[in-house]
Amino acid sequence: MRVGVMIGPERGGGRRKLTRMIDDIAWAENAGLDTAWIPQIPSDFDALIAAALLGASTTRVELGTAVVPLQAQHPIALARQALSAQAACEGRLALGVGPSHHWIVSDMLGLPYERPAGFTRDYLDVLDAALNGPGPIDVENASFTVHNPLDLGPVAPLPVLVAALGPVMLKLAGERADGTVLWMADERAVADHVAPRITKAAKAAGRPAPRIVAGIPVCLCLPDEVDAARDRTNRILGEAEISPNYQRLLDYGDAKDIGDLCAAGDEAAILARLKRFADAGATDLSVRLLPLGDTRDELIASKHRTRALIADLAAALR
């Protein structure tokens, strides 16, 4: 199992956010973590540009996007951006993409959110051709008519992971991609819904076993603080639960909300929870550090304690 951490822009100005992200990736690299996943937040930094910047500050850790919404840009533009970022990362990029959600694509961007699975399949036709360059890209399908030269090619194998929550998307991810990036999927959802479907599809397509990246909030705290940690998780991360896609995914598991997904408690409790994700079929963990405290100093201290624990547990989870 690969163990990684989410590194994303939080509060503060642009320069301050970037400084914090560079500090966080330096910690992840020095702590021996395998991966760092950069969320694509609608209101904030571009994940691929951030990956390129963080790649210049590292030499070992894999950098992944979690995830780039496909509708926001043409597949040729995304391919150029991904290949450029991969070169800046010296080949250590994992490109996480997905069809996003109606509340982002339609409500925020004003774009149609129709046939998300079919659109993703058509998009991958172009993206796959472009990422296997250099050379001309000639693709015609229901969504795209592309005849485009491209002199770029990957500097190393470039894994593409597709965010997949439902049966149709999981089948597509198994058939066409290197794995999937999850959010709002608990252990039972991974074991009973995600892993069997994507693995079966990959095997039928003659592809290697797929990566399954489970995103999990984690908070190291005292046993009597667990409820407070879960309440804070819901306050900070609960807004995405409005998506019907996430609601349906929650129905496949035992969790009722993102707070139920938080691995909170002492060292033994967190290790046991993360091992259950491994046993369920997750190949990667993407840890979202969730500090607990009433003051800024308390939150910073909590964050540092939790990430130190994750570094210690990484060896036990591999």
Short mmCIF file of C-alpha atoms in Angstrom, two decimals:
data_model
loop_
_atom_site.label_atom_id
_atom_site.label_comp_id
_atom_site.label_asym_id
_atom_site.label_seq_id
_atom_site.Cartn_x
_atom_site.Cartn_y
_atom_site.Cartn_z
CA MET A 1 0.00 0.00 0.00
CA ARG A 2 1.19 3.49 -0.88
CA VAL A 3 0.63 6.08 1.83
CA GLY A 4 0.21 9.71 0.87
CA VAL A 5 -1.14 13.01 2.10
CA MET A 6 -3.41 15.65 0.60
CA ILE A 7 -1.66 18.96 0.06
CA GLY A 8 -3.95 21.76 -0.96
CA PRO A 9 -4.39 25.48 -0.72
CA GLU A 10 -6.17 26.63 2.42
CA ARG A 11 -6.82 30.06 3.88
CA GLY A 12 -4.59 33.03 3.19
CA GLY A 13 -3.25 34.91 0.19
CA GLY A 14 -1.72 33.24 -2.84
CA ARG A 15 1.93 33.61 -1.79
CA ARG A 16 1.16 32.44 1.74
CA LYS A 17 -0.72 29.40 0.45
CA LEU A 18 2.11 28.47 -1.87
CA THR A 19 4.67 28.78 0.93
CA ARG A 20 2.57 26.47 3.10
CA MET A 21 2.21 23.93 0.29
CA ILE A 22 5.97 23.92 -0.32
CA ASP A 23 6.56 23.40 3.39
CA ASP A 24 4.06 20.53 3.43
CA ILE A 25 5.57 18.77 0.42
CA ALA A 26 9.05 19.10 1.97
CA TRP A 27 7.71 17.34 5.05
CA ALA A 28 6.07 14.59 2.96
CA GLU A 29 9.28 14.01 1.02
CA ASN A 30 11.48 13.93 4.11
CA ALA A 31 9.00 11.78 6.05
CA GLY A 32 9.21 9.06 3.39
CA LEU A 33 5.60 9.24 2.21
CA ASP A 34 4.91 7.75 -1.19
CA THR A 35 2.51 10.28 -2.65
CA ALA A 36 1.00 13.72 -2.29
CA TRP A 37 -2.45 14.40 -3.73
CA ILE A 38 -3.43 17.94 -4.72
CA PRO A 39 -7.18 18.61 -4.75
CA GLN A 40 -8.64 20.69 -7.56
CA ILE A 41 -10.81 23.10 -5.57
CA PRO A 42 -13.20 25.20 -7.74
CA SER A 43 -12.22 28.47 -6.05
CA ASP A 44 -8.48 27.98 -5.76
CA PHE A 45 -5.12 27.03 -7.31
CA ASP A 46 -4.82 24.96 -10.47
CA ALA A 47 -3.82 21.47 -9.33
CA LEU A 48 -1.50 20.71 -12.25
CA ILE A 49 0.37 24.00 -11.97
CA ALA A 50 0.69 23.36 -8.24
CA ALA A 51 2.01 19.85 -8.97
CA ALA A 52 4.64 21.30 -11.30
CA LEU A 53 5.73 23.79 -8.65
CA LEU A 54 5.87 21.15 -5.93
CA GLY A 55 7.70 18.80 -8.25
CA ALA A 56 10.50 21.34 -8.53
CA SER A 57 10.88 21.17 -4.74
CA THR A 58 11.10 17.36 -4.53
CA THR A 59 13.07 14.47 -5.97
CA ARG A 60 11.18 11.35 -4.91
CA VAL A 61 7.52 11.68 -3.93
CA GLU A 62 4.79 11.07 -6.52
CA LEU A 63 2.46 14.03 -7.12
CA GLY A 64 -1.15 13.41 -8.08
CA THR A 65 -4.15 15.56 -8.96
CA ALA A 66 -7.39 14.73 -7.16
CA VAL A 67 -9.01 15.49 -9.51
CA VAL A 68 -9.02 17.72 -12.60
CA PRO A 69 -12.61 18.19 -13.90
CA LEU A 70 -12.73 17.22 -17.56
CA GLN A 71 -15.41 19.62 -18.76
CA ALA A 72 -13.37 22.70 -17.88
CA GLN A 73 -10.87 22.30 -20.73
CA HIS A 74 -10.33 20.60 -24.07
CA PRO A 75 -8.48 17.27 -23.85
CA ILE A 76 -5.61 18.59 -25.98
CA ALA A 77 -5.15 21.51 -23.56
CA LEU A 78 -5.23 19.14 -20.61
CA ALA A 79 -2.72 16.81 -22.27
CA ARG A 80 -0.30 19.68 -22.94
CA GLN A 81 -0.63 20.87 -19.36
CA ALA A 82 -0.19 17.36 -17.91
CA LEU A 83 2.84 16.56 -20.06
CA SER A 84 4.42 19.88 -19.10
CA ALA A 85 3.77 19.26 -15.40
CA GLN A 86 5.09 15.71 -15.69
CA ALA A 87 8.34 17.00 -17.16
CA ALA A 88 8.64 19.51 -14.29
CA CYS A 89 8.06 16.64 -11.84
CA GLU A 90 10.72 14.53 -13.60
CA GLY A 91 8.14 11.86 -14.40
CA ARG A 92 6.54 11.70 -10.93
CA LEU A 93 3.02 12.80 -11.90
CA ALA A 94 -0.22 10.82 -11.53
CA LEU A 95 -3.04 12.49 -13.46
CA GLY A 96 -6.34 12.18 -11.63
CA VAL A 97 -9.30 13.31 -13.73
CA GLY A 98 -13.06 13.00 -13.60
CA PRO A 99 -16.41 14.28 -14.87
CA SER A 100 -16.93 16.22 -11.62
CA HIS A 101 -20.45 17.06 -10.36
CA HIS A 102 -23.43 18.99 -11.65
CA TRP A 103 -23.04 21.67 -8.96
CA ILE A 104 -19.56 22.46 -10.28
CA VAL A 105 -20.01 21.95 -14.01
CA SER A 106 -23.50 23.39 -14.45
CA ASP A 107 -24.04 25.68 -11.46
CA MET A 108 -20.54 27.18 -11.32
CA LEU A 109 -19.22 26.92 -14.88
CA GLY A 110 -22.49 27.11 -16.79
CA LEU A 111 -21.62 24.05 -18.88
CA PRO A 112 -23.86 21.08 -19.72
CA TYR A 113 -23.61 18.08 -17.41
CA GLU A 114 -24.92 15.40 -19.72
CA ARG A 115 -23.77 11.82 -20.31
CA PRO A 116 -20.85 12.14 -17.83
CA ALA A 117 -19.70 8.56 -18.43
CA GLY A 118 -20.05 8.81 -22.21
CA PHE A 119 -18.30 12.18 -22.21
CA THR A 120 -15.47 10.74 -20.12
CA ARG A 121 -15.05 7.83 -22.53
CA ASP A 122 -14.90 10.22 -25.50
CA TYR A 123 -12.50 12.50 -23.62
CA LEU A 124 -10.17 9.59 -22.85
CA ASP A 125 -10.03 8.72 -26.55
CA VAL A 126 -8.34 12.06 -27.18
CA LEU A 127 -6.38 12.27 -23.95
CA ASP A 128 -4.91 8.76 -24.32
CA ALA A 129 -3.78 9.51 -27.86
CA ALA A 130 -2.19 12.78 -26.77
CA LEU A 131 -0.42 11.25 -23.75
CA ASN A 132 1.08 8.54 -25.95
CA GLY A 133 2.82 11.06 -28.20
CA PRO A 134 4.64 12.71 -29.69
CA GLY A 135 2.74 12.53 -32.92
CA PRO A 136 -0.52 13.57 -34.56
CA ILE A 137 -3.79 13.09 -32.67
CA ASP A 138 -6.62 12.08 -34.96
CA VAL A 139 -9.80 11.23 -33.08
CA GLU A 140 -13.43 11.57 -34.10
CA ASN A 141 -16.20 10.49 -31.77
CA ALA A 142 -19.55 11.74 -30.47
CA SER A 143 -17.98 14.59 -28.47
CA PHE A 144 -14.75 15.54 -30.28
CA THR A 145 -13.34 15.94 -33.77
CA VAL A 146 -9.61 16.38 -33.28
CA HIS A 147 -6.78 16.51 -35.83
CA ASN A 148 -3.94 18.08 -33.90
CA PRO A 149 -0.15 17.77 -34.07
CA LEU A 150 1.70 17.42 -30.79
CA ASP A 151 5.45 17.39 -30.31
CA LEU A 152 5.27 16.52 -26.61
CA GLY A 153 5.53 13.07 -25.13
CA PRO A 154 5.69 11.69 -21.58
CA VAL A 155 9.13 11.62 -19.95
CA ALA A 156 8.07 8.46 -18.06
CA PRO A 157 4.93 6.34 -17.82
CA LEU A 158 2.10 8.69 -16.89
CA PRO A 159 -0.67 6.97 -14.92
CA VAL A 160 -4.20 8.28 -15.45
CA LEU A 161 -6.74 7.68 -12.70
CA VAL A 162 -10.42 8.38 -13.21
CA ALA A 163 -12.68 9.44 -10.35
CA ALA A 164 -15.37 6.78 -10.39
CA LEU A 165 -18.22 6.46 -7.91
CA GLY A 166 -20.99 4.50 -9.65
CA PRO A 167 -21.00 1.14 -11.47
CA VAL A 168 -20.76 2.60 -15.00
CA MET A 169 -17.84 4.87 -14.16
CA LEU A 170 -16.04 2.11 -12.24
CA LYS A 171 -16.32 -0.18 -15.25
CA LEU A 172 -14.98 2.59 -17.48
CA ALA A 173 -12.10 3.32 -15.09
CA GLY A 174 -11.15 -0.36 -15.02
CA GLU A 175 -11.28 -0.66 -18.79
CA ARG A 176 -9.53 2.57 -19.72
CA ALA A 177 -7.48 3.92 -16.82
CA ASP A 178 -4.85 2.94 -14.27
CA GLY A 179 -7.20 3.22 -11.33
CA THR A 180 -9.55 5.52 -9.49
CA VAL A 181 -9.41 8.31 -6.90
CA LEU A 182 -12.13 8.12 -4.24
CA TRP A 183 -13.76 10.45 -1.76
CA MET A 184 -16.68 9.55 0.54
CA ALA A 185 -16.04 5.81 0.21
CA ASP A 186 -15.74 3.90 3.49
CA GLU A 187 -14.29 0.41 3.97
CA ARG A 188 -17.47 -1.45 3.03
CA ALA A 189 -18.03 0.72 -0.04
CA VAL A 190 -14.48 -0.05 -1.19
CA ALA A 191 -14.72 -3.78 -0.45
CA ASP A 192 -18.22 -4.47 -1.77
CA HIS A 193 -18.68 -1.85 -4.47
CA VAL A 194 -15.50 -0.22 -5.77
CA ALA A 195 -12.82 -2.91 -5.72
CA PRO A 196 -14.84 -5.77 -7.25
CA ARG A 197 -16.22 -3.68 -10.10
CA ILE A 198 -13.06 -1.86 -11.17
CA THR A 199 -10.88 -4.97 -10.77
CA LYS A 200 -13.25 -7.13 -12.82
CA ALA A 201 -13.35 -4.53 -15.59
CA ALA A 202 -9.57 -4.18 -15.66
CA LYS A 203 -9.08 -7.94 -15.81
CA ALA A 204 -11.62 -8.32 -18.63
CA ALA A 205 -9.80 -5.58 -20.57
CA GLY A 206 -6.43 -7.25 -20.05
CA ARG A 207 -5.14 -4.39 -17.94
CA PRO A 208 -3.04 -4.59 -14.75
CA ALA A 209 -4.76 -4.51 -11.37
CA PRO A 210 -5.99 -0.94 -10.87
CA ARG A 211 -4.92 1.50 -8.19
CA ILE A 212 -7.66 2.40 -5.74
CA VAL A 213 -6.87 5.66 -3.94
CA ALA A 214 -8.98 6.10 -0.82
CA GLY A 215 -9.22 9.63 0.53
CA ILE A 216 -9.56 9.61 4.32
CA PRO A 217 -9.62 12.41 6.92
CA VAL A 218 -7.36 11.57 9.88
CA CYS A 219 -7.15 13.18 13.32
CA LEU A 220 -4.90 12.02 16.15
CA CYS A 221 -6.73 12.83 19.37
CA LEU A 222 -7.76 11.47 22.74
CA PRO A 223 -10.57 8.89 22.78
CA ASP A 224 -12.95 11.37 24.41
CA GLU A 225 -12.25 13.87 21.58
CA VAL A 226 -13.34 11.56 18.74
CA ASP A 227 -16.86 12.99 18.51
CA ALA A 228 -15.45 16.52 18.38
CA ALA A 229 -13.07 15.47 15.58
CA ARG A 230 -15.93 14.00 13.58
CA ASP A 231 -18.07 17.09 14.13
CA ARG A 232 -15.22 19.29 12.89
CA THR A 233 -14.77 17.04 9.86
CA ASN A 234 -18.42 17.55 8.98
CA ARG A 235 -18.14 21.31 9.40
CA ILE A 236 -15.03 21.63 7.24
CA LEU A 237 -15.55 18.96 4.60
CA GLY A 238 -19.27 18.25 4.59
CA GLU A 239 -20.37 20.59 1.79
CA ALA A 240 -19.58 18.04 -0.94
CA GLU A 241 -22.19 15.69 0.51
CA ILE A 242 -24.89 17.62 -1.35
CA SER A 243 -23.80 15.87 -4.53
CA PRO A 244 -26.12 13.01 -5.54
CA ASN A 245 -23.00 11.14 -6.71
CA TYR A 246 -21.56 11.16 -3.21
CA GLN A 247 -24.90 10.36 -1.62
CA ARG A 248 -25.19 7.24 -3.75
CA LEU A 249 -21.62 6.24 -2.86
CA LEU A 250 -22.35 6.65 0.85
CA ASP A 251 -25.30 4.30 0.39
CA TYR A 252 -22.89 1.52 -0.61
CA GLY A 253 -21.16 1.72 2.78
CA ASP A 254 -21.89 2.23 6.46
CA ALA A 255 -20.87 5.89 6.74
CA LYS A 256 -23.65 8.46 6.83
CA ASP A 257 -21.42 11.49 6.32
CA ILE A 258 -17.77 12.50 5.97
CA GLY A 259 -17.42 12.61 9.75
CA ASP A 260 -18.05 8.86 9.89
CA LEU A 261 -15.17 8.41 7.46
CA CYS A 262 -12.71 10.26 9.67
CA ALA A 263 -10.07 7.99 11.23
CA ALA A 264 -9.97 9.65 14.63
CA GLY A 265 -8.59 8.58 18.00
CA ASP A 266 -5.30 7.35 19.35
CA GLU A 267 -2.50 5.64 17.42
CA ALA A 268 -3.98 2.14 17.70
CA ALA A 269 -7.44 3.26 16.57
CA ILE A 270 -6.10 5.09 13.52
CA LEU A 271 -3.82 2.21 12.48
CA ALA A 272 -6.70 -0.25 12.79
CA ARG A 273 -8.97 1.95 10.66
CA LEU A 274 -6.37 2.43 7.94
CA LYS A 275 -5.64 -1.30 7.88
CA ARG A 276 -9.34 -1.94 7.27
CA PHE A 277 -9.10 0.17 4.12
CA ALA A 278 -6.12 -1.89 3.00
CA ASP A 279 -8.01 -5.12 3.69
CA ALA A 280 -10.97 -3.75 1.72
CA GLY A 281 -8.83 -3.38 -1.40
CA ALA A 282 -7.47 0.15 -1.30
CA THR A 283 -3.97 0.26 -2.82
CA ASP A 284 -3.30 3.87 -1.83
CA LEU A 285 -4.25 6.05 1.09
CA SER A 286 -4.65 9.80 0.58
CA VAL A 287 -4.74 11.26 4.09
CA ARG A 288 -6.49 14.55 4.68
CA LEU A 289 -4.99 15.87 7.92
CA LEU A 290 -7.75 17.12 10.19
CA PRO A 291 -6.32 19.11 13.13
CA LEU A 292 -8.33 19.67 16.28
CA GLY A 293 -8.10 22.65 18.63
CA ASP A 294 -9.60 25.95 19.72
CA THR A 295 -6.69 28.23 18.84
CA ARG A 296 -4.32 28.58 15.92
CA ASP A 297 -1.42 27.24 17.98
CA GLU A 298 -3.49 24.23 19.07
CA LEU A 299 -4.49 23.49 15.48
CA ILE A 300 -0.90 23.68 14.26
CA ALA A 301 0.31 21.41 17.07
CA SER A 302 -2.49 18.93 16.31
CA LYS A 303 -1.60 18.91 12.62
CA HIS A 304 2.06 18.22 13.37
CA ARG A 305 1.20 15.38 15.77
CA THR A 306 -1.13 13.76 13.23
CA ARG A 307 1.28 13.95 10.34
CA ALA A 308 4.12 12.59 12.49
CA LEU A 309 1.89 9.62 13.27
CA ILE A 310 1.12 9.08 9.58
CA ALA A 311 4.85 9.00 8.81
CA ASP A 312 5.34 6.43 11.56
CA LEU A 313 2.43 4.29 10.38
CA ALA A 314 3.39 4.34 6.71
CA ALA A 315 5.92 1.53 7.11
CA ALA A 316 3.37 -0.64 8.94
CA LEU A 317 0.85 -0.17 6.15
CA ARG A 318 3.13 -1.01 3.23
#
